Amino acid sequence: MSNVKTITNQTSDDNKVTAAQYCYLLYFAVMFFAKAIGLYDGQLLYNISIVVGMTLFGFKVLMSRHSIFELCWMAVLLICGFMVVLNTDQRGFLFYMTLVAGIKDVPEKKVFKTALLILGFAYPVMAFLTLSGIVSEYYRLHHKIGMYIICHGLGYPHPNVTHITYMILTMLILYFVRNRSAVQMLKISILLMIGNLIVFAYAFSFTGVIAVTVYLIINFCLTQVKSARKLWGILSQIVLPICLLFAMIGPLVIKGHLFDVINKALNTRFYLSKYFLTTQPATPFGMRFIPEELENYNYTMDCSYVYGLRQLGVIPFIILISALFYTIYSLNKKGRDVELAIMLGICVAGVTEPFMFNSSYRNIGFILIGKCIFELSDNISKRLPDFMNKEIHVLKIGDKEVGGKALILERVSGFIEDVFLRISGNKKRYVSLFFTMFIVAFVSYYTVVAHPTTMYVNDDINEEHDWTGVMLTEEEVRSLEDSGEIILDYTGEGTPMYAYEGMTPVIEYNRRALAAGLYTGAFCVILVSLCAGFSRRKR
């Protein structure tokens, strides 16, 4: 029988957390915020975030009560993580293992709430800062649906990352929007789908828009079509096996025309998976891939499952897949349909995106994995010898309670909830305000800003290398911009610029008009809501 004390009250309504729990929430906030604002490996600020986050994780473990058995399997996971780092320089597996190992006794809903507050703030702000030109962004020019289109990163390292981040935001929203009627959930799903299409209008990630759509369908079926619950339960158990078979066996056994069709639909991902599966060896803890030694230095593993097996190694891959299988089984058995939908949505998206196991730190499924593993550990420990259940508690201060009202998380979430309650309480008024200001801003943009006929890009993103670039003087650039033409990344008179006409500049112009309408409408709604709140307090 386990002697380790476990905090049983884990509802998000509890306004008190222990110092150990608070330390974990800070660790998670630091790591998640770094990625939510688009930081990536190599940046000084990101490296500082890692040091701070890992230090907080270390204190959390020291502050918590753990049995010897728990410390043993936690150590195994972390050692595997360090082995992967040493062999591959990839830190994602280690980061996710710290998320799992540190989550004991931390209320699940508080972790999700932290994630929602951070991403719900960072995502629209990053998009605004980049679309307005205040902050530079990553974007690429790609040939899609018969034309050249700018694919925006909106502050993130890649357009696909932008769309997967929206999927995570959608999951966080639906985690808290539960126990609603089918009609209400349908309306919410439609709103999120509209957001999905808006993000697609900028990122133009086909795999991203499909991933979000599939997740919304899974969530609605699991949570609202209760009459088919047994069927959903059976189907949920075969989603991961199907994903694994398609992602890892499919590229090896599918041949000919069908292979070409799938490969084209997945934007060469099928071929890339086949390349890494057939040319790179399987290793216990992964290996470094040197771009110059590959068939093409641009080759990357966009499939999470192939990335897990080849980049991270066989042992970490077995750990990850086993954890996924058990978590899906456990959630299905308990009837936790909202959480199950999140896990299944992540598994499906992982077929075409690498975020499941890399250092993106966006896979919120590991929150659920961590809770399930500690629950399993507790059940196993009851059958172990007493010495394996001996309690280790280094820093006793971890048990000290911290009042929720003193926590930034609770104060910020309370403030935001008040804003949303005011808006939802007067839906018609705020919806009318939003659409009125949206139309005013949208039409004003069309009226004031000249329509472009040409868009100029520099050599970094130019896709037609046979074209002859033009050298523009600063005076010519100002003249072109005054006439409405779009100039991207002009760095000086010695920089060749390439002209794209047709729909390319038209689409970019319409995106800017759309952004003006969306942000003007949203800003006015929030401003009026805040003013209404302040006026009520004065009364």
XYZ file of C-alpha atoms in Angstrom:
539
model
C 0.000 0.000 0.000
C 1.408 3.393 -0.963
C 2.387 5.701 1.895
C 2.820 8.716 -0.335
C 0.221 11.399 0.291
C -1.691 12.486 -2.785
C -3.696 15.657 -3.094
C -7.171 14.472 -4.036
C -8.901 17.790 -4.651
C -7.809 18.634 -8.153
C -10.660 20.725 -9.433
C -9.943 24.014 -11.111
C -12.402 25.694 -8.753
C -9.999 25.249 -5.851
C -8.572 28.719 -5.233
C -5.551 27.370 -3.406
C -2.483 25.588 -4.686
C 0.626 24.406 -2.914
C 4.039 25.919 -3.467
C 5.037 22.764 -5.359
C 2.055 23.060 -7.681
C 2.725 26.758 -8.184
C 6.340 25.969 -9.084
C 5.162 23.507 -11.736
C 2.676 26.003 -13.178
C 5.476 28.555 -13.435
C 7.723 25.980 -15.134
C 4.977 25.149 -17.620
C 4.140 28.824 -18.199
C 7.768 29.712 -18.976
C 8.243 26.811 -21.405
C 4.854 27.188 -23.088
C 5.045 30.985 -23.350
C 8.437 30.787 -25.065
C 6.903 28.751 -27.868
C 3.614 30.673 -27.859
C 5.475 33.839 -28.878
C 7.430 32.046 -31.596
C 10.844 31.576 -29.973
C 12.990 28.758 -31.313
C 16.294 26.930 -30.790
C 19.384 29.100 -30.905
C 17.786 32.341 -29.723
C 19.219 33.774 -26.504
C 15.805 34.474 -24.992
C 14.701 30.908 -25.713
C 17.847 29.482 -24.106
C 17.200 31.621 -21.022
C 13.634 30.312 -20.925
C 14.923 26.743 -20.973
C 17.308 27.385 -18.066
C 14.574 29.043 -16.006
C 12.033 26.348 -16.886
C 14.316 23.424 -16.062
C 15.326 25.068 -12.775
C 11.658 25.423 -11.794
C 11.072 21.786 -12.758
C 13.934 20.710 -10.515
C 12.487 22.643 -7.564
C 9.038 21.140 -8.226
C 10.406 17.596 -7.927
C 12.264 18.495 -4.724
C 9.119 20.095 -3.278
C 6.851 17.126 -4.041
C 6.324 13.878 -2.167
C 7.506 10.928 -4.248
C 7.874 7.226 -3.558
C 11.089 5.455 -4.467
C 9.188 3.639 -7.211
C 8.028 6.945 -8.722
C 11.523 8.392 -8.572
C 12.872 5.294 -10.325
C 10.628 5.490 -13.387
C 10.916 9.283 -13.471
C 14.710 8.892 -13.513
C 14.462 6.378 -16.362
C 12.431 8.819 -18.466
C 14.790 11.717 -17.786
C 17.907 9.611 -18.442
C 16.414 8.547 -21.775
C 15.781 12.212 -22.490
C 19.394 13.115 -21.774
C 20.623 10.228 -23.916
C 18.579 11.553 -26.834
C 20.041 15.041 -26.327
C 23.583 13.674 -26.272
C 23.057 11.618 -29.428
C 20.926 13.989 -31.483
C 20.977 17.443 -29.880
C 17.147 17.229 -29.996
C 15.639 18.389 -26.686
C 11.933 17.850 -27.334
C 11.734 14.371 -25.800
C 13.507 15.547 -22.648
C 11.195 18.566 -22.324
C 8.082 16.407 -22.597
C 9.483 13.956 -20.048
C 9.907 16.832 -17.579
C 6.295 17.808 -18.245
C 5.213 14.249 -17.418
C 7.550 13.698 -14.459
C 6.653 16.951 -12.728
C 2.875 16.887 -13.002
C 2.112 14.784 -9.908
C -0.615 16.354 -7.736
C -0.916 19.364 -10.056
C -4.573 20.044 -10.993
C -4.960 19.183 -14.645
C -7.424 22.006 -15.259
C -5.013 24.575 -13.906
C -2.348 23.478 -16.371
C -4.837 23.680 -19.235
C -6.035 27.062 -18.002
C -2.439 28.325 -17.945
C -1.984 27.140 -21.512
C -5.245 28.739 -22.662
C -4.436 32.096 -21.065
C -0.974 32.171 -22.629
C -1.911 30.993 -26.109
C -5.236 32.837 -26.155
C -3.284 36.053 -25.601
C -0.131 35.331 -27.610
C -1.695 33.934 -30.790
C -3.836 36.943 -31.830
C -1.211 39.411 -30.578
C 1.560 37.751 -32.603
C -0.670 37.803 -35.679
C -1.459 41.490 -35.147
C 2.186 42.479 -34.630
C 3.317 40.697 -37.785
C 0.434 41.668 -40.055
C 0.757 45.304 -39.008
C 4.488 45.242 -39.751
C 5.512 46.079 -36.174
C 7.403 42.773 -35.944
C 9.012 40.975 -38.873
C 7.729 37.503 -39.682
C 8.732 34.336 -41.461
C 6.862 33.735 -44.706
C 7.405 31.813 -47.897
C 6.218 32.118 -51.473
C 4.767 28.813 -52.676
C 3.027 27.655 -55.838
C -0.376 26.355 -54.750
C -3.698 25.818 -56.538
C -2.203 27.115 -59.769
C -0.734 30.383 -58.478
C 1.987 31.828 -56.279
C 0.797 32.640 -52.770
C 2.568 34.086 -49.739
C 2.259 31.634 -46.822
C 2.464 33.652 -43.594
C 4.012 32.425 -40.374
C 2.234 35.137 -38.324
C 5.106 35.247 -35.858
C 5.850 31.506 -35.849
C 8.781 29.678 -37.496
C 6.679 28.169 -40.293
C 3.116 28.495 -41.702
C 2.400 24.857 -40.771
C 3.425 25.639 -37.191
C 1.020 28.579 -37.267
C -1.908 26.344 -38.151
C -1.004 23.558 -35.717
C -0.769 26.193 -32.989
C -4.326 27.233 -33.854
C -5.350 23.580 -33.507
C -3.874 23.526 -29.995
C -5.752 26.744 -29.171
C -8.964 25.131 -30.449
C -8.364 22.110 -28.210
C -7.797 24.318 -25.180
C -11.022 26.224 -25.850
C -13.096 23.054 -26.248
C -11.515 21.569 -23.115
C -13.313 24.252 -21.093
C -16.401 24.600 -23.294
C -18.095 21.356 -22.363
C -21.421 20.034 -21.072
C -23.317 22.095 -23.630
C -26.256 21.105 -25.798
C -25.664 19.749 -29.287
C -26.931 22.994 -30.808
C -24.589 25.103 -28.657
C -21.624 22.886 -29.436
C -22.444 23.020 -33.136
C -22.435 26.830 -33.027
C -19.120 26.866 -31.152
C -17.628 24.354 -33.598
C -18.765 26.498 -36.544
C -17.126 29.576 -34.999
C -13.890 27.657 -34.495
C -14.145 26.387 -38.069
C -14.465 29.975 -39.294
C -11.312 30.749 -37.336
C -9.716 27.727 -38.987
C -10.510 29.127 -42.428
C -9.246 32.594 -41.467
C -5.918 31.122 -40.335
C -5.807 29.116 -43.572
C -6.314 32.326 -45.545
C -2.934 33.516 -44.200
C -0.884 30.361 -43.543
C -2.326 28.424 -46.508
C -1.447 25.142 -44.820
C -3.666 22.426 -46.282
C -2.492 19.831 -43.751
C -3.181 22.298 -40.948
C -6.726 23.151 -42.031
C -7.525 19.442 -42.483
C -6.100 18.578 -39.036
C -8.293 21.168 -37.309
C -11.359 20.069 -39.279
C -10.813 16.404 -38.371
C -10.373 17.306 -34.704
C -13.595 19.358 -34.637
C -15.496 16.434 -36.165
C -13.985 13.960 -33.671
C -14.796 16.224 -30.731
C -18.403 16.766 -31.833
C -19.022 13.051 -32.458
C -17.519 11.955 -29.136
C -19.209 14.605 -26.998
C -22.588 15.005 -28.702
C -23.515 11.801 -30.540
C -23.954 9.782 -27.366
C -26.143 7.151 -29.039
C -23.066 5.830 -30.840
C -20.752 5.962 -27.809
C -19.853 2.263 -28.055
C -18.968 2.696 -31.711
C -16.832 5.773 -30.954
C -15.132 3.824 -28.171
C -14.155 1.042 -30.581
C -13.061 3.447 -33.309
C -10.990 5.514 -30.857
C -8.844 2.472 -30.114
C -7.890 1.973 -33.759
C -7.044 5.597 -34.633
C -3.454 5.401 -33.382
C -2.765 2.001 -35.016
C -4.122 3.341 -38.334
C -1.941 6.454 -38.038
C 1.124 4.315 -37.332
C 0.414 1.932 -40.215
C -0.235 4.722 -42.696
C 2.744 6.838 -41.621
C 5.355 4.097 -41.240
C 4.243 1.069 -43.244
C 2.353 2.899 -45.980
C 5.405 4.573 -47.575
C 7.145 1.165 -47.733
C 4.363 -0.972 -49.217
C 2.337 1.449 -51.350
C 3.718 1.647 -54.884
C 3.107 3.201 -58.260
C 0.351 5.671 -59.062
C -1.290 5.456 -55.641
C 2.007 6.370 -53.993
C 2.359 9.378 -56.304
C -1.200 10.544 -55.553
C -0.720 10.312 -51.791
C 2.718 11.909 -51.978
C 1.379 14.850 -53.986
C -1.588 15.273 -51.634
C 0.798 15.339 -48.661
C 3.233 17.713 -50.375
C 6.064 15.124 -50.721
C 5.785 14.007 -47.069
C 5.155 10.403 -48.117
C 8.398 10.257 -50.089
C 10.342 11.911 -47.273
C 9.035 9.333 -44.797
C 10.086 6.539 -47.163
C 13.513 8.112 -47.598
C 14.263 8.318 -43.867
C 12.772 4.886 -43.146
C 14.814 3.157 -45.848
C 18.106 5.054 -45.812
C 18.654 5.913 -42.156
C 19.463 3.242 -39.543
C 17.424 2.476 -36.428
C 19.345 3.387 -33.265
C 18.543 3.020 -29.539
C 18.611 6.751 -28.759
C 18.577 8.462 -32.130
C 21.247 10.043 -34.293
C 22.213 13.366 -35.798
C 21.184 13.982 -39.385
C 23.783 16.085 -41.188
C 22.024 17.955 -44.041
C 25.043 17.677 -46.341
C 24.989 13.875 -46.047
C 21.341 13.554 -47.060
C 20.136 13.128 -50.624
C 18.905 16.715 -50.427
C 19.887 19.117 -47.628
C 16.321 20.436 -47.554
C 14.888 17.062 -46.515
C 13.025 17.128 -43.206
C 10.850 14.695 -41.268
C 7.410 16.237 -41.104
C 5.802 13.027 -39.846
C 5.924 12.811 -36.037
C 6.024 9.021 -36.024
C 8.956 8.763 -38.440
C 10.681 11.551 -36.509
C 10.151 9.652 -33.256
C 11.582 6.397 -34.605
C 14.505 7.673 -36.658
C 15.488 10.932 -34.954
C 14.776 10.063 -31.304
C 15.522 6.348 -31.458
C 13.795 3.025 -30.876
C 13.667 3.154 -27.060
C 12.141 6.660 -26.775
C 9.741 5.765 -29.606
C 8.509 2.679 -27.738
C 8.040 4.776 -24.586
C 6.079 7.440 -26.453
C 3.816 5.082 -28.390
C 3.143 2.968 -25.284
C 2.190 6.113 -23.362
C -0.154 7.171 -26.168
C -1.848 3.768 -26.325
C -2.361 3.599 -22.573
C -3.635 7.169 -22.256
C -6.155 6.704 -25.078
C -7.306 3.418 -23.511
C -7.612 4.984 -20.044
C -9.526 8.065 -21.231
C -11.903 5.919 -23.282
C -12.538 3.580 -20.347
C -13.385 6.521 -18.072
C -15.618 8.149 -20.670
C -13.550 11.335 -20.747
C -14.640 12.194 -24.249
C -13.300 15.779 -24.405
C -9.827 14.654 -23.403
C -10.038 11.605 -25.677
C -10.846 13.859 -28.634
C -7.730 15.907 -27.890
C -5.525 12.817 -27.912
C -7.051 11.476 -31.133
C -6.801 14.868 -32.853
C -3.116 15.062 -31.958
C -2.482 11.520 -33.236
C -4.091 12.326 -36.597
C -2.242 15.640 -36.963
C 1.040 13.884 -36.165
C 0.878 11.986 -39.468
C 1.798 15.147 -41.373
C 3.284 17.417 -38.685
C 6.326 16.874 -36.409
C 5.012 18.697 -33.319
C 4.096 15.560 -31.331
C 7.613 14.771 -30.114
C 9.893 17.655 -31.120
C 10.907 20.713 -29.102
C 7.831 22.730 -30.130
C 6.361 22.061 -26.642
C 2.846 22.341 -28.109
C 1.660 18.782 -27.543
C -0.760 19.344 -24.676
C -1.567 15.641 -24.833
C 1.429 15.083 -22.544
C -0.513 16.770 -19.746
C -3.054 13.951 -19.994
C -0.300 11.369 -20.451
C 1.408 12.541 -17.261
C -1.801 12.327 -15.193
C -2.565 8.841 -16.522
C 0.963 7.566 -15.894
C 0.976 8.760 -12.270
C -2.412 7.132 -11.756
C -1.066 3.884 -13.210
C 2.042 4.217 -11.055
C -0.104 4.588 -7.943
C -2.025 1.406 -8.806
C 1.174 -0.552 -9.431
C 2.817 0.702 -6.226
C 0.063 -0.885 -4.141
C 1.379 -4.293 -5.155
C 5.052 -3.485 -4.534
C 7.148 -4.079 -1.390
C 6.931 -1.379 1.285
C 10.456 -0.066 0.696
C 9.491 0.884 -2.889
C 6.744 3.063 -1.426
C 9.016 4.856 0.999
C 8.375 8.583 0.797
C 11.062 11.057 -0.269
C 10.314 14.715 0.406
C 13.289 17.058 0.245
C 11.794 20.562 0.439
C 8.930 20.625 2.950
C 7.935 24.123 1.816
C 6.283 22.430 -1.151
C 3.262 21.598 1.031
C 2.652 25.223 1.959
C -0.557 26.547 0.442
C -0.591 29.676 -1.640
C -3.863 31.597 -1.821
C -5.308 31.567 -5.329
C -6.195 35.251 -5.151
C -2.505 36.041 -4.868
C -1.697 34.084 -8.020
C -1.353 35.912 -11.310
C -3.076 33.008 -13.072
C -6.242 33.325 -11.007
C -6.355 37.106 -11.193
C -5.834 37.240 -14.954
C -8.270 34.405 -15.650
C -10.874 36.047 -13.425
C -10.491 39.333 -15.291
C -10.788 37.649 -18.699
C -13.798 35.609 -17.579
C -15.540 38.832 -16.533
C -14.938 40.293 -19.997
C -16.345 37.228 -21.726
C -19.346 37.097 -19.398
C -20.205 40.697 -20.264
C -19.872 39.945 -23.975
C -21.889 36.708 -23.813
C -24.551 38.443 -21.730
C -25.123 40.955 -24.533
C -24.374 38.842 -27.583
C -26.565 40.678 -30.051
C -25.152 44.081 -29.143
C -21.525 42.985 -29.329
C -21.997 40.916 -32.488
C -23.629 43.927 -34.147
C -20.772 46.141 -32.968
C -18.165 43.715 -34.297
C -19.677 43.356 -37.761
C -20.367 47.096 -38.037
C -16.770 48.005 -37.253
C -15.496 45.116 -39.399
C -17.390 46.411 -42.434
C -16.357 50.018 -41.771
C -12.655 49.091 -41.509
C -12.805 46.660 -44.437
C -14.506 49.138 -46.764
C -12.257 51.968 -45.563
C -9.179 49.938 -46.429
C -10.512 49.261 -49.915
C -11.329 52.943 -50.336
C -8.132 54.466 -48.975
C -5.440 51.946 -49.993
C -4.752 51.615 -53.715
C -5.167 48.195 -55.323
C -1.861 46.587 -56.351
C -1.110 44.954 -59.686
C 2.381 43.683 -58.817
C 4.160 42.294 -55.780
C 7.959 42.468 -55.539
C 9.952 39.945 -53.485
C 13.676 39.520 -52.940
C 15.843 36.555 -53.853
C 15.352 34.824 -50.477
C 11.762 33.852 -51.213
C 11.704 34.072 -54.996
C 10.519 30.783 -56.531
C 11.251 31.559 -60.187
C 15.042 31.537 -60.304
C 15.082 31.787 -64.103
C 13.463 35.196 -63.957
C 15.579 38.316 -64.239
C 15.500 40.487 -61.151
C 15.127 44.239 -61.273
C 17.250 46.681 -59.290
C 15.041 49.284 -57.658
C 16.238 52.535 -56.159
C 14.751 53.743 -52.892
C 12.934 56.468 -54.797
C 11.395 53.887 -57.141
C 10.324 51.759 -54.183
C 8.576 54.735 -52.547
C 6.874 55.557 -55.846
C 5.675 51.985 -56.313
C 4.366 51.772 -52.746
C 2.568 55.103 -53.142
C 0.811 53.685 -56.201
C -0.303 50.639 -54.193
C 2.273 48.040 -55.251
C 3.460 45.601 -52.584
C 7.206 45.514 -51.807
C 8.439 42.752 -49.496
C 11.843 42.735 -47.785
C 13.551 45.406 -49.833
C 17.030 45.835 -48.318
C 18.720 48.311 -50.661
C 19.554 49.261 -54.215
C 21.868 46.277 -54.625
C 19.069 43.786 -53.929
C 17.418 42.203 -57.001
C 13.625 42.183 -56.723
C 11.289 39.856 -58.614
C 7.861 40.909 -59.831
C 4.780 38.699 -59.404
C 1.527 39.747 -60.996
C -1.974 38.300 -61.302
C -3.645 36.906 -58.163
C -0.526 36.977 -55.987
C -0.727 40.705 -55.079
C -4.542 40.631 -55.092
C -4.689 37.894 -52.472
C -2.163 39.721 -50.289
C -4.160 42.936 -50.577
C -7.383 41.171 -49.563
C -5.619 39.585 -46.584
C -4.558 43.002 -45.343
C -8.101 44.326 -45.740
C -9.439 41.299 -43.847
C -6.932 41.823 -41.029
C -7.926 45.480 -40.749
C -11.577 44.504 -40.405
C -11.025 41.660 -37.935
C -8.759 43.566 -35.571
C -10.824 46.752 -35.685
C -13.973 44.807 -34.845
C -12.301 42.804 -32.073
C -10.627 45.890 -30.601
C -13.914 47.802 -30.448
C -15.737 44.890 -28.801
C -13.050 44.491 -26.133
C -12.807 48.240 -25.553
C -16.562 48.658 -25.097
C -16.667 45.625 -22.792
C -13.853 47.020 -20.639
C -15.515 50.429 -20.448
C -18.779 48.786 -19.421
C -16.957 46.889 -16.684
C -15.243 49.992 -15.308
C -18.502 51.966 -15.315
C -20.233 49.223 -13.314
C -17.468 49.214 -10.718
C -17.785 52.975 -10.253
C -21.499 52.571 -9.602
